[in-house]
Coordinates of C-alpha atoms in Angstrom, one line a residue:
M1 CA -65.1 -42.1 22.4
P2 CA -66.3 -43.1 18.7
D3 CA -69.9 -42.5 17.9
P4 CA -71.7 -45.8 18.2
Q5 CA -73.9 -45.0 15.1
P6 CA -71.8 -42.9 13.0
H7 CA -74.2 -42.9 10.1
A8 CA -77.3 -41.8 12.4
P9 CA -77.9 -38.3 12.8
R10 CA -77.3 -36.9 16.3
P11 CA -80.5 -35.2 18.0
E12 CA -79.5 -31.5 17.8
A13 CA -80.7 -28.9 20.0
P14 CA -83.2 -26.6 17.8
T15 CA -82.0 -23.3 16.6
A16 CA -83.0 -20.4 18.9
A17 CA -85.3 -19.3 16.3
A18 CA -87.0 -22.8 16.0
A19 CA -87.0 -23.4 19.6
S20 CA -88.5 -20.1 20.5
A21 CA -90.8 -19.3 17.3
A22 CA -93.6 -18.5 19.4
D23 CA -91.4 -16.5 21.9
P24 CA -89.8 -13.4 20.3
T25 CA -88.4 -12.4 23.7
A26 CA -86.3 -15.8 23.9
R27 CA -85.0 -15.3 20.4
L28 CA -83.8 -11.6 21.1
D29 CA -82.3 -12.8 24.6
A30 CA -80.2 -15.5 22.7
L31 CA -78.6 -12.9 20.3
P32 CA -75.1 -11.4 20.2
V33 CA -74.7 -7.8 20.5
T34 CA -75.7 -6.4 17.1
R35 CA -75.1 -2.8 15.3
R36 CA -78.9 -2.3 16.4
H37 CA -78.0 -3.0 20.0
V38 CA -75.4 -0.5 19.8
R39 CA -77.6 2.0 18.2
L40 CA -80.2 1.6 20.8
L41 CA -77.7 2.3 23.5
V42 CA -76.1 5.2 21.9
G43 CA -79.5 6.6 21.2
S44 CA -80.8 6.3 24.5
G45 CA -77.4 7.5 25.8
V46 CA -77.6 10.8 23.8
G47 CA -80.9 11.4 25.5
W48 CA -79.4 10.6 29.0
T49 CA -76.5 13.2 28.3
F50 CA -79.0 15.9 27.8
D51 CA -80.7 14.9 30.8
A52 CA -77.5 15.3 32.9
M53 CA -76.5 18.6 31.1
D54 CA -79.7 20.0 32.2
V55 CA -79.5 18.8 36.0
G56 CA -75.8 19.8 36.0
L57 CA -76.4 23.4 34.6
I58 CA -78.8 24.4 37.4
S59 CA -75.9 24.1 39.7
F60 CA -73.9 26.8 37.9
V61 CA -77.3 28.8 37.4
I62 CA -78.1 29.1 41.0
A63 CA -74.3 29.9 41.9
Q64 CA -74.4 33.0 39.4
L65 CA -77.8 34.0 40.6
G66 CA -76.7 34.2 44.0
V67 CA -74.1 37.1 42.9
V68 CA -76.0 38.6 39.8
W69 CA -79.5 38.9 41.5
G70 CA -78.3 38.6 45.2
T71 CA -80.9 36.0 45.8
P72 CA -80.3 34.3 49.4
A73 CA -79.5 30.4 49.6
S74 CA -82.7 29.8 51.2
Q75 CA -84.5 30.8 47.8
L76 CA -82.0 29.4 45.6
S77 CA -82.4 26.0 47.2
W78 CA -86.2 26.1 45.9
I79 CA -84.9 26.5 42.4
A80 CA -83.1 23.2 42.6
S81 CA -86.0 21.6 44.6
A82 CA -89.0 22.6 42.3
G83 CA -86.9 20.8 39.5
F84 CA -86.7 17.7 41.7
L85 CA -90.4 17.9 42.8
G86 CA -91.2 17.7 39.0
M87 CA -88.9 14.8 38.7
A88 CA -90.5 12.8 41.7
I89 CA -93.9 13.2 39.9
G90 CA -92.7 12.5 36.3
A91 CA -90.9 9.4 37.6
A92 CA -94.0 7.8 39.0
L93 CA -96.4 8.9 36.2
G94 CA -93.8 8.3 33.4
G95 CA -93.4 4.8 34.5
L96 CA -97.1 4.0 34.7
L97 CA -97.4 5.7 31.1
A98 CA -94.8 3.7 29.6
D99 CA -96.4 0.3 30.7
R100 CA -99.6 1.6 29.3
I101 CA -98.5 3.1 25.9
G102 CA -94.9 2.1 25.5
R103 CA -91.4 3.1 26.4
R104 CA -90.5 4.6 23.0
Q105 CA -93.4 7.1 23.1
V106 CA -92.9 8.1 26.5
F107 CA -89.2 8.5 26.0
A108 CA -89.6 10.9 23.0
L109 CA -92.7 12.7 24.7
T110 CA -90.4 13.5 27.7
L111 CA -87.4 14.8 25.8
L112 CA -89.6 17.3 24.1
V113 CA -91.2 18.4 27.3
Y114 CA -88.1 19.3 29.2
G115 CA -86.3 20.3 26.1
V116 CA -88.8 23.2 25.4
A117 CA -89.2 24.0 29.0
T118 CA -85.3 24.4 29.6
G119 CA -85.2 26.8 26.7
A120 CA -88.2 28.8 28.3
S121 CA -86.2 28.8 31.5
A122 CA -83.7 31.0 29.8
L123 CA -86.2 33.9 29.7
A124 CA -87.3 33.5 33.3
W125 CA -87.6 37.1 34.8
S126 CA -87.9 36.1 38.6
V127 CA -87.1 33.3 41.0
A128 CA -90.7 32.2 40.8
A129 CA -90.9 31.9 37.3
L130 CA -87.7 29.9 37.2
M131 CA -89.1 27.7 39.8
A132 CA -92.1 27.1 37.7
L133 CA -90.5 26.4 34.7
R134 CA -88.0 24.0 36.4
F135 CA -90.9 22.0 37.8
V136 CA -92.2 21.5 34.2
V137 CA -88.6 20.7 33.3
G138 CA -88.5 17.9 36.1
L139 CA -91.6 16.4 34.9
G140 CA -89.9 15.5 31.8
L141 CA -86.6 14.5 33.2
G142 CA -88.2 12.4 35.8
A143 CA -90.4 10.4 33.4
E144 CA -87.5 9.9 30.9
L145 CA -84.7 8.5 33.2
P146 CA -86.4 5.3 34.3
V147 CA -88.0 4.7 30.9
A148 CA -84.6 4.9 28.8
S149 CA -82.8 2.4 31.3
T150 CA -85.8 0.0 30.9
L151 CA -85.8 0.1 27.2
V152 CA -82.1 -0.6 27.2
S153 CA -82.3 -3.2 29.7
E154 CA -85.3 -5.1 27.8
F155 CA -83.3 -5.2 24.8
A156 CA -79.7 -6.1 25.9
P157 CA -78.6 -9.9 26.0
P158 CA -78.7 -11.1 29.3
R159 CA -75.1 -11.7 29.8
I160 CA -74.1 -8.3 29.3
R161 CA -77.3 -6.6 30.4
G162 CA -75.9 -5.0 33.4
R163 CA -72.8 -3.8 31.6
A164 CA -75.1 -2.2 28.9
V165 CA -77.2 -0.3 31.5
V166 CA -74.0 1.1 33.2
V167 CA -72.5 2.1 30.0
L168 CA -76.0 4.0 29.4
E169 CA -75.7 5.6 32.8
S170 CA -72.0 6.6 32.0
F171 CA -73.6 8.9 29.4
W172 CA -74.5 11.0 32.6
A173 CA -71.1 11.4 33.5
V174 CA -70.8 12.9 29.9
G175 CA -73.7 15.2 30.2
W176 CA -72.4 16.5 33.6
I177 CA -69.1 17.2 32.3
L178 CA -70.6 18.8 29.6
A179 CA -72.6 21.1 31.8
A180 CA -69.3 21.9 33.8
V181 CA -67.6 22.9 30.4
I182 CA -70.7 25.2 29.9
G183 CA -70.8 26.5 33.4
Y184 CA -67.1 27.2 33.1
L185 CA -67.0 28.9 29.7
V186 CA -70.6 30.4 29.3
V187 CA -72.1 31.3 32.6
P188 CA -69.2 33.6 33.7
V189 CA -69.2 35.7 30.6
G190 CA -71.7 38.2 31.7
D191 CA -74.6 38.7 33.9
D192 CA -76.8 37.0 31.4
G193 CA -74.6 34.0 31.0
W194 CA -76.7 31.7 32.9
R195 CA -79.7 32.4 30.3
W196 CA -77.3 31.3 27.4
A197 CA -76.4 28.2 29.2
L198 CA -80.0 27.2 29.6
A199 CA -80.6 28.1 26.1
L200 CA -78.3 25.3 25.2
G201 CA -80.5 22.9 27.3
A202 CA -83.3 23.3 24.5
L203 CA -81.4 20.7 22.4
P204 CA -83.3 17.6 23.7
A205 CA -86.6 19.2 21.9
V206 CA -84.8 18.7 18.6
Y207 CA -83.4 15.2 19.5
A208 CA -87.0 14.0 20.6
V209 CA -87.7 13.6 16.8
V210 CA -84.8 11.4 16.4
V211 CA -85.8 9.0 19.1
R212 CA -89.2 9.0 17.8
R213 CA -88.3 7.7 14.5
G214 CA -85.1 6.0 15.2
L215 CA -85.7 3.8 18.3
P216 CA -87.8 0.6 18.5
E217 CA -90.6 -0.3 20.8
S218 CA -89.7 -2.8 23.7
V219 CA -90.4 -6.3 22.4
R220 CA -91.6 -7.4 25.8
F221 CA -94.0 -4.6 25.8
L222 CA -95.4 -5.6 22.7
V223 CA -95.8 -9.1 23.5
G224 CA -97.7 -8.1 26.8
R225 CA -100.0 -6.1 24.7
G226 CA -100.5 -8.9 22.2
R227 CA -98.9 -7.1 19.4
H228 CA -97.0 -10.2 18.4
A229 CA -96.6 -9.1 14.7
E230 CA -94.9 -5.9 15.8
A231 CA -92.7 -7.8 18.2
D232 CA -91.6 -10.4 15.7
A233 CA -90.7 -7.5 13.2
V234 CA -88.6 -5.8 15.9
V235 CA -86.8 -9.1 16.6
R236 CA -86.2 -9.8 12.9
A237 CA -84.5 -6.4 12.4
F238 CA -82.2 -7.3 15.3
E239 CA -81.5 -10.7 14.0
E240 CA -80.7 -9.5 10.3
S241 CA -78.5 -6.7 11.9
P242 CA -74.8 -7.4 11.6
A243 CA -73.3 -8.9 15.0
V244 CA -70.5 -6.8 16.4
G245 CA -67.2 -9.0 15.9
G246 CA -69.4 -11.5 13.8
D247 CA -67.1 -11.2 10.7
G248 CA -70.1 -10.0 8.4
R249 CA -72.5 -12.5 10.0
T250 CA -76.0 -11.4 11.1
G251 CA -77.0 -11.6 14.8
A252 CA -79.2 -14.8 13.9
Q253 CA -76.3 -16.6 12.0
V254 CA -73.8 -16.2 15.2
R255 CA -76.7 -17.0 17.5
D256 CA -77.7 -20.2 15.6
A257 CA -74.1 -21.3 15.0
D258 CA -73.2 -21.1 18.7
P259 CA -74.1 -24.3 20.9
A260 CA -74.0 -21.9 24.0
A261 CA -76.6 -19.5 22.4
R262 CA -78.7 -22.3 21.8
E263 CA -78.7 -23.4 25.3
A264 CA -79.3 -19.8 26.3
A265 CA -82.4 -19.8 24.3
A266 CA -83.6 -23.0 25.8
R267 CA -83.1 -21.3 29.2
A268 CA -84.7 -18.3 28.3
V269 CA -87.7 -20.2 27.1
A270 CA -88.0 -22.1 30.2
Q271 CA -87.8 -18.9 32.2
A272 CA -90.4 -17.4 30.4
T273 CA -93.1 -19.9 31.1
P274 CA -95.9 -18.9 33.2
Q275 CA -95.2 -18.8 36.9
V276 CA -97.3 -20.4 39.6
A277 CA -100.5 -18.3 40.2
S278 CA -100.6 -16.6 43.7
P279 CA -103.5 -17.2 45.9
G280 CA -105.2 -14.1 44.4
G281 CA -105.2 -15.7 40.9
Q282 CA -102.5 -13.7 39.4
R283 CA -98.7 -14.0 39.0
A284 CA -96.9 -11.6 41.1
G285 CA -96.3 -8.5 39.4
E286 CA -99.1 -9.1 36.7
A287 CA -101.8 -6.8 38.1
G288 CA -101.6 -4.6 35.2
G289 CA -101.6 -7.5 32.5
Q290 CA -104.4 -8.4 29.9
G291 CA -106.3 -10.6 32.1
S292 CA -110.1 -11.0 31.8
G293 CA -110.2 -9.7 35.4
E294 CA -108.8 -6.4 34.1
A295 CA -111.3 -6.2 31.1
G296 CA -114.1 -4.4 33.2
T297 CA -111.7 -2.1 35.2
G298 CA -110.9 1.5 34.3
R299 CA -107.7 3.1 34.0
A300 CA -107.6 4.1 37.6
A301 CA -108.2 0.5 38.8
R302 CA -105.2 -0.7 36.5
T303 CA -102.9 1.7 38.0
R304 CA -103.7 0.7 41.6
L305 CA -103.3 -2.8 40.7
R306 CA -100.0 -2.0 39.2
L307 CA -98.9 -0.4 42.2
A308 CA -100.2 -3.0 44.7
A309 CA -98.2 -5.6 42.6
L310 CA -94.9 -4.0 43.7
W311 CA -95.9 -5.0 47.3
A312 CA -97.0 -8.5 46.3
P313 CA -95.4 -11.0 48.9
D314 CA -92.6 -12.1 46.5
L315 CA -91.7 -8.5 45.5
R316 CA -92.2 -6.4 48.8
R317 CA -88.9 -7.1 50.3
R318 CA -87.2 -6.0 47.3
T319 CA -89.3 -2.9 46.7
A320 CA -88.6 -1.8 50.4
A321 CA -84.9 -2.1 49.9
L322 CA -84.9 -0.5 46.6
W323 CA -86.8 2.6 47.7
V324 CA -84.5 2.8 50.6
V325 CA -81.2 2.7 48.3
W326 CA -83.2 5.2 45.8
F327 CA -83.9 7.7 48.6
A328 CA -80.6 7.7 50.0
V329 CA -78.5 7.7 47.1
N330 CA -80.4 10.8 45.8
F331 CA -80.2 12.7 48.9
S332 CA -76.4 12.6 49.3
Y333 CA -75.7 13.0 45.5
Y334 CA -77.9 16.0 44.9
G335 CA -77.3 17.6 48.2
A336 CA -73.5 17.4 47.5
F337 CA -73.2 18.2 43.5
I338 CA -76.0 20.6 43.1
W339 CA -74.5 23.0 45.6
L340 CA -70.8 22.1 45.1
P341 CA -70.0 25.3 43.0
S342 CA -71.8 27.5 45.6
L343 CA -70.0 25.8 48.5
L344 CA -66.7 26.2 47.0
A345 CA -67.2 29.8 46.5
A346 CA -68.7 30.4 49.9
D347 CA -65.4 28.7 51.1
G348 CA -63.4 31.8 49.7
N349 CA -62.9 31.0 46.1
S350 CA -63.9 33.1 43.2
L351 CA -67.0 32.2 41.2
V352 CA -64.8 31.4 38.2
R353 CA -62.3 29.3 40.2
S354 CA -65.2 27.3 41.9
F355 CA -66.4 26.4 38.6
E356 CA -63.1 25.3 37.5
Y357 CA -62.7 23.1 40.7
T358 CA -66.2 21.8 40.0
L359 CA -65.1 20.7 36.5
I360 CA -62.1 18.9 37.5
I361 CA -64.0 17.2 40.2
T362 CA -66.7 16.1 37.7
L363 CA -64.0 14.4 35.6
G364 CA -63.8 11.7 38.2
Q365 CA -67.5 10.4 37.3
L366 CA -66.3 8.7 33.9
P367 CA -63.7 6.3 35.6
G368 CA -66.4 5.3 38.2
Y369 CA -68.8 4.3 35.6
A370 CA -66.1 2.3 33.7
A371 CA -65.1 0.5 36.7
A372 CA -69.0 -0.3 37.7
A373 CA -69.5 -1.6 34.0
V374 CA -66.8 -4.2 34.5
L375 CA -67.7 -5.2 38.2
V376 CA -71.5 -5.5 37.8
E377 CA -70.8 -8.6 35.6
R378 CA -67.8 -10.0 37.6
W379 CA -68.9 -9.5 41.0
G380 CA -72.6 -9.0 40.4
R381 CA -75.1 -6.1 41.0
R382 CA -75.5 -6.3 44.6
P383 CA -72.1 -6.6 45.8
T384 CA -70.9 -4.0 43.2
L385 CA -73.6 -1.5 44.4
A386 CA -72.9 -2.0 48.0
A387 CA -68.9 -1.6 47.4
F388 CA -69.4 1.6 45.7
L389 CA -71.9 3.1 48.1
A390 CA -69.4 2.2 50.8
G391 CA -66.7 3.9 49.1
S392 CA -69.0 7.1 48.5
A393 CA -69.5 6.9 52.3
V394 CA -65.6 7.2 52.9
A395 CA -65.1 10.0 50.2
A396 CA -67.7 12.0 51.8
G397 CA -66.1 11.7 55.2
L398 CA -62.9 12.7 53.7
F399 CA -64.3 15.7 52.1
A400 CA -65.8 16.7 55.4
A401 CA -62.4 16.6 57.0
A402 CA -60.5 18.2 53.9
D403 CA -58.5 21.2 54.4
G404 CA -56.9 23.2 51.5
T405 CA -57.5 23.0 47.7
G406 CA -55.7 19.8 47.1
P407 CA -57.3 17.7 49.7
V408 CA -60.7 19.1 48.7
I409 CA -60.2 18.2 45.0
A410 CA -58.9 14.7 45.9
A411 CA -61.7 14.0 48.0
G412 CA -64.4 15.4 45.5
L413 CA -62.7 13.2 42.7
L414 CA -63.1 9.9 45.0
L415 CA -66.6 11.0 45.6
S416 CA -67.3 11.5 41.7
F417 CA -65.8 8.2 41.2
F418 CA -67.6 5.8 43.8
N419 CA -71.1 7.8 43.7
L420 CA -71.5 7.7 40.0
G421 CA -70.3 4.1 39.8
A422 CA -73.0 3.5 42.4
W423 CA -75.5 5.2 40.2
G424 CA -74.5 3.0 37.4
A425 CA -75.0 -0.3 39.4
L426 CA -78.2 0.9 40.7
Y427 CA -79.7 1.5 37.2
A428 CA -78.5 -1.9 36.2
V429 CA -80.1 -3.8 39.1
T430 CA -83.5 -1.8 39.2
P431 CA -85.2 -2.9 36.1
E432 CA -84.2 -6.6 36.8
L433 CA -86.1 -6.7 40.0
Y434 CA -89.6 -6.6 38.2
P435 CA -91.4 -8.5 35.6
T436 CA -92.3 -7.0 32.4
T437 CA -95.9 -6.1 33.2
V438 CA -94.7 -3.6 36.1
R439 CA -91.1 -3.2 35.2
T440 CA -91.2 0.5 34.4
T441 CA -94.0 1.0 37.2
G442 CA -91.4 -0.4 39.6
A443 CA -88.5 1.5 38.2
G444 CA -90.5 4.6 38.1
W445 CA -91.8 4.5 41.4
A446 CA -88.3 3.7 43.0
A447 CA -87.0 6.6 41.0
G448 CA -90.0 8.7 42.3
V449 CA -89.1 7.9 45.8
G450 CA -85.5 8.8 45.1
R451 CA -86.9 12.2 43.8
T452 CA -88.4 13.1 47.1
A453 CA -85.1 12.8 48.7
S454 CA -83.4 15.0 45.9
I455 CA -86.2 17.7 46.6
L456 CA -85.1 17.6 50.5
A457 CA -81.4 17.7 50.0
P458 CA -81.1 21.1 48.4
L459 CA -83.3 22.7 51.1
A460 CA -81.1 20.8 53.8
V461 CA -77.9 22.1 52.7
P462 CA -78.2 25.8 53.7
P463 CA -79.3 25.3 57.3
L464 CA -77.0 22.3 57.7
R465 CA -74.0 24.3 56.6
E466 CA -74.9 27.3 58.7
V467 CA -74.9 25.0 61.8
G468 CA -71.9 23.0 61.2
G469 CA -70.2 24.1 58.2
T470 CA -69.1 22.0 55.3
G471 CA -67.8 19.5 57.6
L472 CA -71.1 18.6 59.2
L473 CA -72.8 18.5 56.0
F474 CA -70.5 15.9 54.4
T475 CA -70.6 13.9 57.5
V476 CA -74.5 13.7 57.1
F477 CA -73.8 12.6 53.5
A478 CA -71.5 10.0 54.6
A479 CA -74.0 8.5 57.0
V480 CA -76.7 8.4 54.4
F481 CA -74.4 6.4 52.2
V482 CA -73.8 3.9 54.8
V483 CA -77.7 3.4 54.9
A484 CA -77.8 3.1 51.1
A485 CA -75.0 0.3 51.4
A486 CA -77.0 -1.5 53.9
G487 CA -80.2 -1.3 51.7
A488 CA -78.4 -2.5 48.7
L489 CA -77.3 -5.8 50.4
A490 CA -80.9 -6.6 51.0
L491 CA -81.7 -6.6 47.1
P492 CA -81.6 -9.9 45.2
E493 CA -78.8 -10.9 42.6
R494 CA -80.1 -11.4 39.1
A495 CA -76.9 -11.1 37.1
G496 CA -77.1 -13.1 33.8
E497 CA -80.8 -14.0 34.0
S498 CA -83.2 -13.6 31.6
L499 CA -85.8 -11.0 32.1
D500 CA -89.3 -12.3 32.6
A501 CA -91.3 -11.9 29.3

């Protein structure tokens, strides 16, 4: 239809930058993927790789210590559990600390802590010394994981945020595969092979310097702290970065030339408007904010308010469901994979052969992440998570019934595929469930609850296997995966939405 006023200018939606000049988070959300987004994802992913490598190495270390030191399984289980105890505490404290001093600072600090402690673990002279050092390693690991996923989640454009977090999580598979390669090539070379393997785990201490200098601070964190000039500078750096597939144009140029991006910016501004206050006078989740009511409180009081906010009326259901999922997934995953080399060796395979089979099974993790990265955007977070957890339950049941090398490896590959795909979806959904003021607190405490399961799982494996063998053990894991799938169905779906500023 012809324009009735061809000479009159049409009213245009303002550019994303103009429409949200006072809202850096809306400008950031409306951007396309830029090279700085990719750099942030890869930079965080390298740290994630080191995390997985460290956790994976301990499964090969305890398998060799059982042979070299003659340590019984009941004591070896405490080496793994000590690390997970540290991770439980680190996850909870790391989230609180990141909401207070910033994501980047905590990310770099935790890399340094667990890198140095892992290197020191190579010098351990007894099971007790190794347990103590693994506890310190766990403090750093537990604090780093939820912080890294939150940082990526808060920078990624909403339309691909879930995929970005799953891609981040896929670096875990890379790290675990590296651990399996080191376990296969380095650990068996001699009685001190496990020491050389742990010495390689000190690399994160060096990478911490790169993180501190090269990664940006969260824009949402900076805005929440009133550091608007710093937030604007970070957003401008992303706006001026070349867009991926943008034919040389910057992120801002691609964004402002795209009508869909303008509409996305408008939606982001609308979703960032203040929410209706609760009867208590605060928005849900903002107990840790900058309001005048907090001015006179101490740090302990602010921490209690942040934790209480997780159980506010509009958040309590998702918090409960999320904690169930994290607990169940951790129990089954770490119970199975931390003991996998030892279980294969106990079933009659040589130590080297069990390491080889573990390496093959571990290769199934990457395809699982790839599938989840696609499905979290096509199906959504909740159905993808529930489906992969159901698949994990089936795979664990098949492993329980497997007899012979071929069926065991096939079932193990399926378990790797579905279990690690579920991990990717879980890390995608977790940061989206909470507002900025308590996002890393919520993610950290969910991970901390999960770590309590990872403490119990290694301790439960020896007695369960003694009672009913590998069959009973993996039947229990299958049942726990079913519980996790039920919890996933109770979570809200937030695919494509802008995170609350």
